XYZ file of C-alpha atoms in Angstrom:
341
model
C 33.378 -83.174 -107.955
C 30.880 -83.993 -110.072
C 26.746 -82.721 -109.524
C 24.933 -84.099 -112.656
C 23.041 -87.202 -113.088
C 24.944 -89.492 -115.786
C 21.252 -90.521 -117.232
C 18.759 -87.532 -116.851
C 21.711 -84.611 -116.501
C 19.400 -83.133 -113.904
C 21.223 -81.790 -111.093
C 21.821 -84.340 -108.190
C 21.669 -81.732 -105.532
C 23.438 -80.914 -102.442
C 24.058 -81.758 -98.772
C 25.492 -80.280 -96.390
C 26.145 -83.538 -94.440
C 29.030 -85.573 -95.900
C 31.676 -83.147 -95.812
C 33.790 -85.133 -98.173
C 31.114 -85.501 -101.105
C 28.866 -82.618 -100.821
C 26.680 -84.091 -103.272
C 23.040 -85.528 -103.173
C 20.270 -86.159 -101.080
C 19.803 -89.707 -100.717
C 23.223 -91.338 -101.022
C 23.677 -95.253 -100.917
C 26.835 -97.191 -100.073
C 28.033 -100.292 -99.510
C 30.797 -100.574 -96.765
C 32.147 -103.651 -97.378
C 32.457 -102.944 -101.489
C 33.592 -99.551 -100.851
C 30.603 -98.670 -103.529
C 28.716 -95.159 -102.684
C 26.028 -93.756 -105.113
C 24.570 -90.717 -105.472
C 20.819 -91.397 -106.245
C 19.062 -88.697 -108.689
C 15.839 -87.545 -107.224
C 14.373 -86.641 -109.861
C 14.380 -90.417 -112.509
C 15.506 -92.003 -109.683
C 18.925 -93.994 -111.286
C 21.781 -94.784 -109.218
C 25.104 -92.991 -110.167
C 28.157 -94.222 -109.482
C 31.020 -91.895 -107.667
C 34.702 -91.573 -108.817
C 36.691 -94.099 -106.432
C 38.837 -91.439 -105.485
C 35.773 -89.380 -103.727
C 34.452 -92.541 -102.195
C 36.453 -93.692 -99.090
C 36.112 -91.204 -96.704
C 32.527 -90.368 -97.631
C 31.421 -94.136 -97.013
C 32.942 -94.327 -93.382
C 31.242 -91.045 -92.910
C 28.409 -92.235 -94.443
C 28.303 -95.671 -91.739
C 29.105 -93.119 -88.914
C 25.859 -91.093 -89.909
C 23.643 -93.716 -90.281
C 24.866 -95.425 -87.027
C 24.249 -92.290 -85.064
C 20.172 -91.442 -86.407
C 17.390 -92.955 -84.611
C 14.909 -92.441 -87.081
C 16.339 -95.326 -89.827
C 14.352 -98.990 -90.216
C 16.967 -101.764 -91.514
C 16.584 -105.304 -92.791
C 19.323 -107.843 -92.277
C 20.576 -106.624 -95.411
C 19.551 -102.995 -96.209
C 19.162 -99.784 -94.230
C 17.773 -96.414 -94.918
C 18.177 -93.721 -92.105
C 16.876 -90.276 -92.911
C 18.654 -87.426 -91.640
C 17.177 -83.949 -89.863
C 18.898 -82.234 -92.561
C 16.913 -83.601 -95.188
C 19.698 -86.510 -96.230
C 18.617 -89.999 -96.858
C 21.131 -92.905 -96.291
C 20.665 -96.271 -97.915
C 23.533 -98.829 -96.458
C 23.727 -102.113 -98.350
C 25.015 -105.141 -96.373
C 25.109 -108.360 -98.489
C 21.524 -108.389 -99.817
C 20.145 -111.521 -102.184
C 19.493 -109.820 -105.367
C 15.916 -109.793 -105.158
C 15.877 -107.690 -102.416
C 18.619 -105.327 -103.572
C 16.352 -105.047 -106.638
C 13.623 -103.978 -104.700
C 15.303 -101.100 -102.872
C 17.602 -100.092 -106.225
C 15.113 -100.082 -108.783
C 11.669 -100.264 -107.097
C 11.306 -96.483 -106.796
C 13.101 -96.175 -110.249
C 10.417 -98.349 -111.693
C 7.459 -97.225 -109.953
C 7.712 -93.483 -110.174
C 8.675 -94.237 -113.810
C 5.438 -95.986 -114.425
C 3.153 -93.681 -112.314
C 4.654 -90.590 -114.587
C 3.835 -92.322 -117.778
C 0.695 -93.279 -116.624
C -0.297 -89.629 -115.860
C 0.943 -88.142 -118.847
C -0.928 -90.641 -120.374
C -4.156 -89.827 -119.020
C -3.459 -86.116 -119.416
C -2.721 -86.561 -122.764
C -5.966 -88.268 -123.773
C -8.051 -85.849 -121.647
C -6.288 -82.745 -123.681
C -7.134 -84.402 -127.200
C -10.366 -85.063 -125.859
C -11.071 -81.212 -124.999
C -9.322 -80.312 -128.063
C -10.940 -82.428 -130.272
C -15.277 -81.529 -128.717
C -14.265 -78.082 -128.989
C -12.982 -77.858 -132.132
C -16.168 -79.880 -133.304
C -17.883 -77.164 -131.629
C -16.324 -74.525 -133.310
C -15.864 -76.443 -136.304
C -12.353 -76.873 -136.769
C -11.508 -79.642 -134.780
C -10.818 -81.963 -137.530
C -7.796 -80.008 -139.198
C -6.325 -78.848 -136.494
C -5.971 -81.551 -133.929
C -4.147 -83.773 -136.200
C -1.209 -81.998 -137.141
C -1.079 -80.199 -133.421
C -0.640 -83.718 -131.991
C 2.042 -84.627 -135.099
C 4.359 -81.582 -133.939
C 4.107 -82.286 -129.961
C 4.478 -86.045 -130.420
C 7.633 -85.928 -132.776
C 9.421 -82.489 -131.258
C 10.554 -83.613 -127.918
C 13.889 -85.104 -127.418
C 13.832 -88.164 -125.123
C 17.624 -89.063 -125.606
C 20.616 -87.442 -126.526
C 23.737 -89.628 -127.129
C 27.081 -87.722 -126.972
C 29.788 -90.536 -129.785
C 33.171 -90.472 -128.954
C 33.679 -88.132 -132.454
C 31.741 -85.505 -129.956
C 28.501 -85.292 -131.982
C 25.492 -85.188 -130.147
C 22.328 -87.356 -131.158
C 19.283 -86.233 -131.138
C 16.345 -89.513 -130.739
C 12.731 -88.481 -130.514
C 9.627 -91.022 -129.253
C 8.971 -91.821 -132.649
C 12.639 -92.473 -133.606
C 13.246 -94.293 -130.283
C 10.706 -97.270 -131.119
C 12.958 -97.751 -134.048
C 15.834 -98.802 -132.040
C 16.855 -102.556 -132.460
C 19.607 -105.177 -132.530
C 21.715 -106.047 -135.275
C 24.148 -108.413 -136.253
C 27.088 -108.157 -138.697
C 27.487 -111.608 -140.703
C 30.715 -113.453 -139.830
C 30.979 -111.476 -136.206
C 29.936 -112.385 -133.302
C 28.115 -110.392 -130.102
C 25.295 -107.849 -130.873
C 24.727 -104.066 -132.037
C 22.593 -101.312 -132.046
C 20.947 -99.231 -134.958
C 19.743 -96.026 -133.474
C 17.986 -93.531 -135.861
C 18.269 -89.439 -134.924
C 17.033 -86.748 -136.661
C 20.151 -86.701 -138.937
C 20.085 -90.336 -140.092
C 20.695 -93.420 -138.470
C 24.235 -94.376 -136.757
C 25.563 -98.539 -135.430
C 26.835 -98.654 -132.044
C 29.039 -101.764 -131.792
C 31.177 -103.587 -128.566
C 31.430 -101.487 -125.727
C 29.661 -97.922 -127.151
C 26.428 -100.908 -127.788
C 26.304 -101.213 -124.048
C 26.554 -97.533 -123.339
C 24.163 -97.020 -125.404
C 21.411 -99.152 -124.604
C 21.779 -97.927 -121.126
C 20.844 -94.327 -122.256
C 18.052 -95.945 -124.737
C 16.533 -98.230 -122.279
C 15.046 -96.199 -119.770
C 13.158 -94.490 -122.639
C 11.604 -97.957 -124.048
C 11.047 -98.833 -120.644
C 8.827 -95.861 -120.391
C 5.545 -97.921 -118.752
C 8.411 -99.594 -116.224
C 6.410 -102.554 -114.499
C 4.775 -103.965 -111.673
C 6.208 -105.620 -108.926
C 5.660 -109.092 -110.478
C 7.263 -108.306 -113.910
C 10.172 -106.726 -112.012
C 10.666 -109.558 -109.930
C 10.333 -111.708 -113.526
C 13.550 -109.636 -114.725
C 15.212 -110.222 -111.479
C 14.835 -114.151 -111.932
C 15.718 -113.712 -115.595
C 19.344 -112.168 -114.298
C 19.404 -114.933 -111.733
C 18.593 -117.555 -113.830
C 21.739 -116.331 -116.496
C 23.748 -116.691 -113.354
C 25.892 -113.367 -113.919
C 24.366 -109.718 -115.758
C 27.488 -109.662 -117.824
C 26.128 -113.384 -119.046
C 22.759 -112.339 -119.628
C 23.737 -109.237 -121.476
C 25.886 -110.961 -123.991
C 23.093 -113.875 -124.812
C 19.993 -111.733 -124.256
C 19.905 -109.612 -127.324
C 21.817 -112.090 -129.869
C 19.200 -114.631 -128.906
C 15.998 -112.227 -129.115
C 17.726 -111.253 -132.411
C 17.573 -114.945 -133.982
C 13.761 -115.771 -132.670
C 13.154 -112.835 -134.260
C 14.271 -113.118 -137.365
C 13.223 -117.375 -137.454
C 9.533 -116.263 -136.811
C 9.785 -113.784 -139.600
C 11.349 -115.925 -142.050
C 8.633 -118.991 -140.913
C 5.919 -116.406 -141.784
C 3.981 -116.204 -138.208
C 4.691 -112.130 -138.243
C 2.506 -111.604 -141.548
C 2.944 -107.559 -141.574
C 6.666 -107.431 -139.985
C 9.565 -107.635 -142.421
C 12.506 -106.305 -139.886
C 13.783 -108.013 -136.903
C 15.265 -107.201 -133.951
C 13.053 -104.013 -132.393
C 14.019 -103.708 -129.064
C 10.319 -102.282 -128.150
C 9.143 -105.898 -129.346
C 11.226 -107.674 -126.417
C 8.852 -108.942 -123.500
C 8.751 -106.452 -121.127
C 10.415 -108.586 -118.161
C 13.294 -109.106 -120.348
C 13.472 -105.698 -121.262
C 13.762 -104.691 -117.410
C 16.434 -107.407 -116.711
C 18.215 -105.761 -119.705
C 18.126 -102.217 -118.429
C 19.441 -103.736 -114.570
C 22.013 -105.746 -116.510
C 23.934 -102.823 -118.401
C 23.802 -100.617 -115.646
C 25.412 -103.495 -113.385
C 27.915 -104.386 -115.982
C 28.759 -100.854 -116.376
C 29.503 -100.258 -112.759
C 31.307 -103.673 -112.883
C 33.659 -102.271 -115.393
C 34.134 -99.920 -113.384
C 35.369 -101.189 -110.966
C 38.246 -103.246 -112.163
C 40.010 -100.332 -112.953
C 38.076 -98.766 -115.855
C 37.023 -95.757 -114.184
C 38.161 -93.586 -117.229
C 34.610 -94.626 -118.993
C 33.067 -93.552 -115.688
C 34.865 -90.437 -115.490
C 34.079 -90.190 -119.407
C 30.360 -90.534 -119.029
C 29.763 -88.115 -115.860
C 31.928 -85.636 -117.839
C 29.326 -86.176 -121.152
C 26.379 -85.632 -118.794
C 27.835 -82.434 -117.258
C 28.560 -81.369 -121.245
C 24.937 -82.378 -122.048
C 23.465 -80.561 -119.192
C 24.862 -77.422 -120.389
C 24.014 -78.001 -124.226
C 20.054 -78.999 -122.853
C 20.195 -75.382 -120.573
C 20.971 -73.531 -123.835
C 18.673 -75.012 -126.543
C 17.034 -72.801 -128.708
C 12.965 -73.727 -129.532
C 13.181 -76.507 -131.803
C 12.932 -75.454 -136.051
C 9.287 -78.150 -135.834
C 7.706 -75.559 -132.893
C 8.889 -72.189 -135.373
C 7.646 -73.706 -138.455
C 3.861 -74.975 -136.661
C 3.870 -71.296 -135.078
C 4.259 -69.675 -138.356
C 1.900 -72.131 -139.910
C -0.879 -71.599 -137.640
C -0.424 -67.719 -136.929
C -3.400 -65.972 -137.198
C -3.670 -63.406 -140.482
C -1.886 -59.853 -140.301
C -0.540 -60.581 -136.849
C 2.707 -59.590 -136.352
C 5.560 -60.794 -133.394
């Protein structure tokens, strides 16, 4: 039984509901697909159970939301809150624009509403910072190398390779991402650059890893019309798995045919996955996650199992961090004369 979200390794939570998967407190399934997620709270992904924990929870999962009173449904989609705190979604056969809405429209929006705060919070602090160290006069050499530290300390991503190493990708290192291509071979790749170098992520560990990367590029999410843009961009491919294998290869060549044609003056590298239209972006987050779950389910539930297991490893590695070496060095830097620990 697993408890930790594959993307942010918060905890998922509890209920004490579904007897058979204890887990949660919203949990969506699909009957007919004998699908059942657990949905993280806290960034809001969807996380796909082990099959063999699924079966009875669904049923008991239809029986539950059958029996509440307090639920509003669509032809398509449900949601039915329980007294005991428990949200159900139930997905019938929904048109992909609507499933879109209910999957990633709180993912999105509480996303964007976080970023937007932090944002906001982060300008007023420099601003305070900044008039009262002109006040005191010593604004000017201090705020610069305060924001440095914060702004290139945290660690937005960690990405566990199958040698066991864990990766370590900052903000700063994070815009760096983007797509390569090795001549002679077809399909797409990632460069990823961590505070020990820079590593390629080809085939299969590519997807996994753009759906850990993603999210953090997507920071600023979108509105509903540029989410709905990335739902008609998956539409219009006719299949995620189809968009994900032309998206990226395609950006990749525009790319690099504007830079060669000299319309991107100051840009000399290709292939930035910041640089991709937002919409696109979007559709490429709800792609990999699809085509993961896809894989999934045609029997490759050892990746699944894999990646939970990763996220359970990572949780306990994140509990047990030490303050980064960058925080000890700008303490000692900035510690006021003759004061001691």
């Amino acid at each position: 039984m697993y408890s930790t979200c594959l993307f942010c390794n918060r905890p998922l939570g509890t209920n004490e509901v579904i007897e058979t998967f204890p887990v949660g407190r919203r949990l969506a399934f699909d009957l007919e697909k004998g699908r059942l997620w657990a949905v993280c709270r806290k960034c809001e992904r969807w996380n796909l159970t082990p099959l063999e924990e699924r079966w009875e929870a669904i049923e008991d999962c239809e029986r539950r939301f059958r029996e509440t009173r307090l639920r509003m449904s669509t032809d398509n989609i449900g949601l039915a809150r329980l007294r005991e705190g428990l949200e159900l979604v139930r997905i019938g056969e929904p048109l992909r624009p609507e499933f879109a809405a209910w999957r990633y429209g709180d993912q999105f929006g509480r996303r964007r509403r976080r970023a937007i705060a932090w944002s906001v919070a982060g300008i007023a602090f420099a601003s305070a910072v900044a008039v009262g160290g002109v006040a005191a006069g010593v604004g000017g050499g201090f705020v610069g190398p305060f924001y440095n530290v914060i702004a290139n300390i945290p660690v937005r991503i960690r990405i566990k390779t199958q040698d066991g190493r864990v990766l370590k990708v900052n903000h700063d290192r994070l815009q760096k991402a983007r797509f390569v291509a090795d001549p002679g071979q077809e399909g797409w790749h990632i460069l990823v650059k961590y505070s020990g170098g820079e590593e390629v992520f080809r085939g299969a560990e590519a997807v996994r890893v753009a759906g850990l990367l993603l999210p953090g590029v997507n920071r600023m999410a979108g509105s509903k019309q540029v989410v709905a843009e990335a739902v008609n961009q998956i539409e219009e491919s006719g299949d995620p798995e189809v968009l994900l294998s032309r998206v990226p290869g395609k950006f990749l060549e525009q790319d690099e045919a504007e830079i060669r044609s000299g319309s991107k003056l100051f840009r000399k590298t290709p292939g930035f996955i910041h640089r991709m239209p937002r919409p696109t972006r979007l559709a490429l987050e709800m792609a990999v996650h699809e085509e993961q779950e896809r894989r999934a389910m045609v029997g490759e539930l050892v990746e699944l199992e894999a990646a939970w297991r990763a996220a359970e490893e990572i949780a306990g590695i994140s509990d047990n961090l030490l303050v980064p070496k960058e925080v000890e060095d700008f303490l000692e830097r900035h510690k006021r004369p003759g004061r001691t620990p």
